[in-house]
Coordinates of C-alpha atoms and ligand atoms in Angstrom, one line a residue:
M1 CA 114.7 117.6 121.4
V2 CA 112.3 115.8 123.8
N3 CA 113.7 113.7 126.6
I4 CA 111.8 110.5 127.0
K5 CA 114.8 108.3 127.7
G6 CA 114.1 105.2 129.7
R7 CA 110.4 105.5 129.6
D8 CA 107.8 103.0 128.6
F9 CA 105.4 103.6 125.6
L10 CA 102.2 101.7 126.4
S11 CA 99.7 104.3 125.3
I12 CA 99.9 107.2 122.9
G13 CA 98.7 109.1 126.0
D14 CA 102.0 108.3 127.7
L15 CA 103.3 111.3 125.7
N16 CA 102.2 114.9 126.2
G17 CA 101.4 117.1 123.2
N18 CA 104.9 118.5 123.2
E19 CA 106.6 115.1 123.4
L20 CA 104.3 113.7 120.6
S21 CA 105.4 116.6 118.4
G22 CA 109.0 115.9 119.2
V23 CA 108.8 112.2 118.4
L24 CA 107.1 113.1 115.0
D25 CA 109.9 115.6 114.3
A26 CA 112.5 112.9 115.1
A27 CA 110.6 110.4 112.8
C28 CA 110.8 112.9 109.9
A29 CA 114.5 113.5 110.6
F30 CA 115.1 109.8 110.6
K31 CA 113.3 109.4 107.3
R32 CA 115.4 112.1 105.8
S33 CA 118.6 110.6 107.2
L34 CA 117.8 107.2 105.8
Q35 CA 117.1 108.6 102.4
E36 CA 120.6 110.3 102.6
G37 CA 122.2 107.1 103.9
D38 CA 123.3 108.7 107.1
T39 CA 121.3 107.3 110.0
V40 CA 122.5 107.6 113.6
R41 CA 123.8 104.3 115.0
S42 CA 122.3 104.9 118.4
L43 CA 121.4 101.3 119.0
S44 CA 124.9 100.1 118.3
G45 CA 125.8 97.4 120.9
R46 CA 122.2 97.3 122.0
V47 CA 119.5 94.6 121.5
V48 CA 115.7 94.9 121.3
A49 CA 113.4 91.9 122.1
L50 CA 110.2 91.8 120.0
I51 CA 107.5 89.4 121.4
F52 CA 104.4 88.5 119.4
Q53 CA 101.3 86.8 120.8
K54 CA 99.4 87.7 117.6
P55 CA 100.4 87.7 113.9
S56 CA 102.2 90.7 112.4
T57 CA 103.7 91.7 109.1
R58 CA 104.2 95.5 109.4
T59 CA 105.0 95.8 113.1
R60 CA 107.5 93.0 113.1
V61 CA 109.3 93.9 109.9
S62 CA 109.3 97.7 110.5
F63 CA 110.7 97.2 114.0
E64 CA 113.4 94.8 112.8
A65 CA 114.4 97.1 109.9
A66 CA 114.4 100.2 112.2
I67 CA 116.7 98.5 114.7
Y68 CA 119.0 97.4 111.9
H69 CA 119.2 100.9 110.5
L70 CA 120.1 102.2 114.0
G71 CA 122.9 99.7 114.3
G72 CA 121.3 97.5 116.9
G73 CA 120.3 93.8 117.1
S74 CA 116.8 92.4 117.3
I75 CA 115.4 89.1 118.6
T76 CA 111.9 88.4 117.4
M77 CA 109.9 85.7 119.3
N78 CA 106.6 84.1 119.0
A79 CA 105.2 84.1 122.6
S80 CA 104.1 80.4 122.2
E81 CA 107.7 79.4 121.7
L82 CA 108.8 81.0 125.0
Q83 CA 108.3 79.6 128.5
L84 CA 105.5 82.2 128.7
G85 CA 103.4 79.6 126.8
R86 CA 104.1 77.1 129.6
G87 CA 103.1 79.4 132.5
E88 CA 106.2 81.5 133.3
T89 CA 104.8 84.8 134.3
I90 CA 105.1 88.0 132.2
G91 CA 106.8 89.7 135.2
D92 CA 109.4 87.0 135.5
T93 CA 109.9 87.1 131.7
G94 CA 110.5 90.9 131.9
R95 CA 112.9 90.6 134.8
V96 CA 115.0 88.1 132.8
L97 CA 114.9 89.8 129.4
S98 CA 116.0 93.0 131.1
R99 CA 119.4 91.3 131.8
Y100 CA 119.9 90.7 128.1
V101 CA 118.3 93.5 126.1
Q102 CA 117.9 97.3 126.2
A103 CA 114.2 97.5 125.2
I104 CA 111.2 95.1 124.8
A105 CA 108.2 95.4 122.4
L106 CA 105.2 93.2 123.1
R107 CA 102.1 92.5 121.0
T108 CA 99.4 90.8 123.0
F109 CA 95.8 90.6 124.0
G110 CA 95.1 92.2 127.4
H111 CA 96.5 95.6 127.9
N112 CA 97.3 94.6 131.5
E113 CA 100.0 92.3 130.1
V114 CA 102.1 95.2 128.7
E115 CA 101.5 97.0 132.0
E116 CA 102.7 93.9 133.9
L117 CA 105.8 93.6 131.7
A118 CA 106.6 97.3 132.0
E119 CA 106.2 97.1 135.8
A120 CA 108.7 94.2 136.1
A121 CA 111.2 95.1 133.3
D122 CA 114.1 97.5 134.0
V123 CA 114.2 98.5 130.3
P124 CA 111.7 100.5 128.2
V125 CA 108.6 98.5 127.2
V126 CA 106.8 99.4 124.0
N127 CA 103.2 98.4 123.2
A128 CA 103.3 96.7 119.8
L129 CA 99.4 96.4 119.9
T130 CA 97.0 95.3 122.6
D131 CA 93.2 94.8 122.5
L132 CA 93.0 98.4 123.9
E133 CA 95.6 100.4 122.0
H134 CA 98.0 100.5 119.0
P135 CA 100.2 103.6 119.8
C136 CA 103.0 102.8 117.4
Q137 CA 100.5 102.8 114.6
V138 CA 99.2 106.2 115.6
L139 CA 102.7 107.7 115.7
A140 CA 103.1 106.7 112.0
D141 CA 99.5 107.9 111.2
L142 CA 100.0 111.3 112.6
M143 CA 103.4 111.6 110.9
T144 CA 101.7 110.7 107.6
V145 CA 98.9 113.2 108.1
R146 CA 101.5 115.9 108.9
E147 CA 103.5 115.1 105.8
H148 CA 100.4 115.4 103.6
K149 CA 98.6 118.3 105.2
G150 CA 101.6 120.2 106.7
V151 CA 100.0 120.6 110.1
L152 CA 98.0 118.6 112.6
A153 CA 96.3 121.1 114.9
G154 CA 92.9 122.1 113.8
L155 CA 92.4 119.2 111.3
H156 CA 89.4 116.9 111.6
L157 CA 90.0 113.1 111.5
A158 CA 87.0 110.9 111.1
Y159 CA 87.3 107.2 111.9
V160 CA 84.5 104.9 110.6
G161 CA 83.9 101.3 111.5
D162 CA 84.6 99.3 114.6
G163 CA 85.7 101.3 117.7
N164 CA 88.8 99.2 118.3
N165 CA 92.4 99.5 119.5
V166 CA 93.4 101.7 116.6
A167 CA 90.3 104.0 117.1
N168 CA 91.2 104.3 120.8
S169 CA 94.8 105.4 120.1
L170 CA 93.6 107.7 117.3
A171 CA 91.1 109.5 119.6
L172 CA 93.9 110.1 122.2
G173 CA 96.5 111.0 119.6
C174 CA 94.2 113.5 117.9
A175 CA 93.4 115.1 121.2
L176 CA 97.1 115.4 122.0
A177 CA 97.8 116.9 118.6
G178 CA 95.0 119.5 118.8
M179 CA 92.9 117.8 116.2
R180 CA 89.2 117.1 116.1
F181 CA 88.2 113.4 116.2
S182 CA 84.9 111.8 115.1
A183 CA 84.1 108.1 115.4
G184 CA 81.2 106.9 113.2
C185 CA 80.2 103.4 114.4
P186 CA 77.1 101.3 115.0
E187 CA 75.7 101.3 118.5
G188 CA 77.6 98.8 120.6
Y189 CA 80.8 99.3 118.6
E190 CA 82.0 102.6 120.2
P191 CA 85.7 103.2 121.2
D192 CA 86.6 102.5 124.8
A193 CA 84.6 104.8 127.1
E194 CA 87.5 105.6 129.5
I195 CA 89.8 106.5 126.6
I196 CA 87.1 108.8 125.1
A197 CA 86.6 110.5 128.5
R198 CA 90.4 111.0 128.7
A199 CA 90.6 112.3 125.1
R200 CA 87.7 114.7 125.9
G201 CA 89.6 115.9 129.0
L202 CA 92.6 116.7 126.9
A203 CA 90.9 118.2 123.9
G204 CA 87.6 119.7 125.1
G205 CA 84.4 117.6 125.0
D206 CA 83.0 118.9 121.7
R207 CA 86.2 118.1 119.8
I208 CA 85.9 114.3 120.3
R209 CA 82.6 113.0 119.0
I210 CA 81.0 109.6 118.7
V211 CA 78.1 109.4 116.2
H212 CA 76.2 106.4 114.8
D213 CA 76.1 107.6 111.2
A214 CA 79.1 107.3 108.8
R215 CA 78.2 110.4 106.7
E216 CA 77.7 112.5 109.7
A217 CA 81.1 111.4 111.1
V218 CA 83.1 112.2 107.9
S219 CA 81.3 115.4 107.0
G220 CA 84.0 118.1 106.4
A221 CA 86.8 115.8 107.6
Q222 CA 90.2 116.3 106.1
V223 CA 91.3 112.7 107.1
V224 CA 89.0 109.6 106.8
Y225 CA 90.3 106.4 108.5
T226 CA 89.1 102.9 108.8
D227 CA 90.3 99.5 110.1
V228 CA 89.1 95.9 110.0
W229 CA 85.6 95.0 111.3
T230 CA 87.0 92.0 113.2
S231 CA 90.3 92.5 115.1
M232 CA 92.7 89.8 116.0
G233 CA 91.2 87.7 118.8
Q234 CA 87.6 88.7 118.1
K235 CA 84.9 86.4 116.8
D236 CA 84.2 86.9 113.1
D237 CA 80.4 86.5 112.8
H238 CA 77.6 87.6 110.4
R239 CA 76.2 90.0 112.9
R240 CA 79.3 92.1 113.0
K241 CA 79.4 92.3 109.2
R242 CA 75.7 93.2 109.0
D243 CA 76.0 95.9 111.7
L244 CA 79.2 97.4 110.2
E245 CA 78.2 97.3 106.5
P246 CA 76.9 100.9 106.5
F247 CA 80.3 102.1 107.7
R248 CA 82.3 100.9 104.7
L249 CA 84.8 103.4 103.5
D250 CA 84.0 103.6 99.7
G251 CA 84.0 106.3 97.1
D252 CA 80.6 107.6 98.1
L253 CA 81.5 108.0 101.8
L254 CA 84.8 109.7 100.9
A255 CA 82.9 112.1 98.7
A256 CA 81.0 113.2 101.9
A257 CA 84.3 114.4 103.4
D258 CA 86.4 117.5 102.6
P259 CA 87.1 117.5 98.8
E260 CA 90.8 117.2 99.6
A261 CA 90.4 114.5 102.3
I262 CA 93.0 111.7 102.5
A263 CA 92.0 108.1 103.1
M264 CA 93.8 106.0 105.7
H265 CA 93.9 102.4 106.9
C266 CA 96.5 100.8 109.2
L267 CA 96.4 97.5 107.3
P268 CA 96.0 94.6 106.9
A269 CA 92.8 95.4 105.0
H270 CA 89.9 93.3 103.9
R271 CA 89.3 94.8 100.5
G272 CA 85.6 95.2 99.7
E273 CA 84.7 94.8 103.4
E274 CA 85.6 97.8 105.5
I275 CA 87.2 99.6 102.6
S276 CA 86.7 99.4 98.8
G277 CA 89.6 98.6 96.5
E278 CA 88.8 101.8 94.7
V279 CA 89.6 103.9 97.8
M280 CA 92.7 101.9 98.8
D281 CA 94.2 102.3 95.3
G282 CA 92.8 105.7 94.6
P283 CA 94.5 109.1 94.4
R284 CA 93.4 110.1 97.9
S285 CA 94.9 107.0 99.6
V286 CA 98.0 107.6 101.8
I287 CA 97.9 104.0 103.1
W288 CA 101.3 102.9 101.7
D289 CA 103.0 106.0 103.2
Q290 CA 101.4 105.1 106.5
A291 CA 102.9 101.6 106.3
E292 CA 106.3 103.0 105.4
N293 CA 106.2 105.5 108.2
R294 CA 105.8 102.7 110.8
M295 CA 109.6 102.1 110.3
H296 CA 110.6 105.8 110.6
A297 CA 108.3 106.5 113.6
Q298 CA 109.5 103.4 115.5
A299 CA 113.2 104.1 114.7
A300 CA 112.7 107.6 116.2
L301 CA 110.9 106.1 119.2
L302 CA 113.5 103.5 120.0
D303 CA 116.3 106.0 119.5
L304 CA 114.6 108.4 122.0
L305 CA 113.7 105.7 124.6
A306 CA 116.7 103.4 124.4
G307 CA 119.4 105.0 122.2
G308 CA 122.9 105.8 123.3
Ligands
CP1 N1 99.3 97.7 111.1 C1 99.9 96.7 111.7 O1 100.1 96.7 112.9 O2 100.1 95.6 110.9 P1 100.7 94.2 111.4 O3 99.5 93.5 112.1 O4 101.0 93.5 110.1 O5 101.8 94.4 112.3
NVA2 N1 92.5 96.4 114.9 C1 93.4 95.5 114.2 C2 94.7 96.2 113.9 C3 95.7 95.3 113.2 C4 96.9 96.0 113.0 C5 93.6 94.3 115.1 O1 93.8 94.5 116.3 O2 93.6 93.2 114.6

């Protein structure tokens, strides 16, 4: 079993390949134990604070359910209701919360905010999504790919659409897992350049590709992934939609991938925009498994970071 006790989880790249594989093993073990009604109660007597600066359905509910199944307590807060909204610093908030709780998850805008919280807090801090990364999502995504394909190493995952937080974490996660990653996006919508450079350093340059054609990106891919064209906090304008239109994941695009390719989306989706309803509800979609696996992956993560 991997030992990541007491650490923060701000980026998927905070884990090495071995640790990532260990967290995924633990997530599968948790899923089995929940099905058998026999989960470890490793958060018994422990409390986790969940702070949201942006809306959430899956992250909030999957964290709360995971903590419940591990025997712990959760306190979910909208950041605007805290003194944070009146100017108390993130650092001071972290120092105080560390006196009450055994882990903190934060969803916010600037990635520097989770870094500041982690710097000040004495307890593990988990990134529940920033503008730069969504590492908890990618744990669940890799778990889902592994469930459906049996392995990760050697697979090709193609991401089409806006090179956003999810794309960034996928690039790093694929590199750590020994997978190939292609992003197909319009010019000006590429994933973060520093993250891509880091992923290339981990995987080898030719295994992490950015192309400006959706069909070229998905050609031969065993996994095809997309996400919204306008992320939380971004301006929803006509230009984005016009630029991203050729990158919609529909039946035609999926047909350009491997014949057995699976289709993924982190949700929430805008049906008919970045993904067609036909693909979402079709036989190749593993989207609902992805959503379920958020809970199993985060249970494993919290157990490993903060469990007793
Ligand atoms: N995928 C995801 O993080 O969903 P929520 O925004 O609903 O938490
Ligand atoms: N890229 C999306 C992901 C939502 C889970 C966003 O940041 O809004």
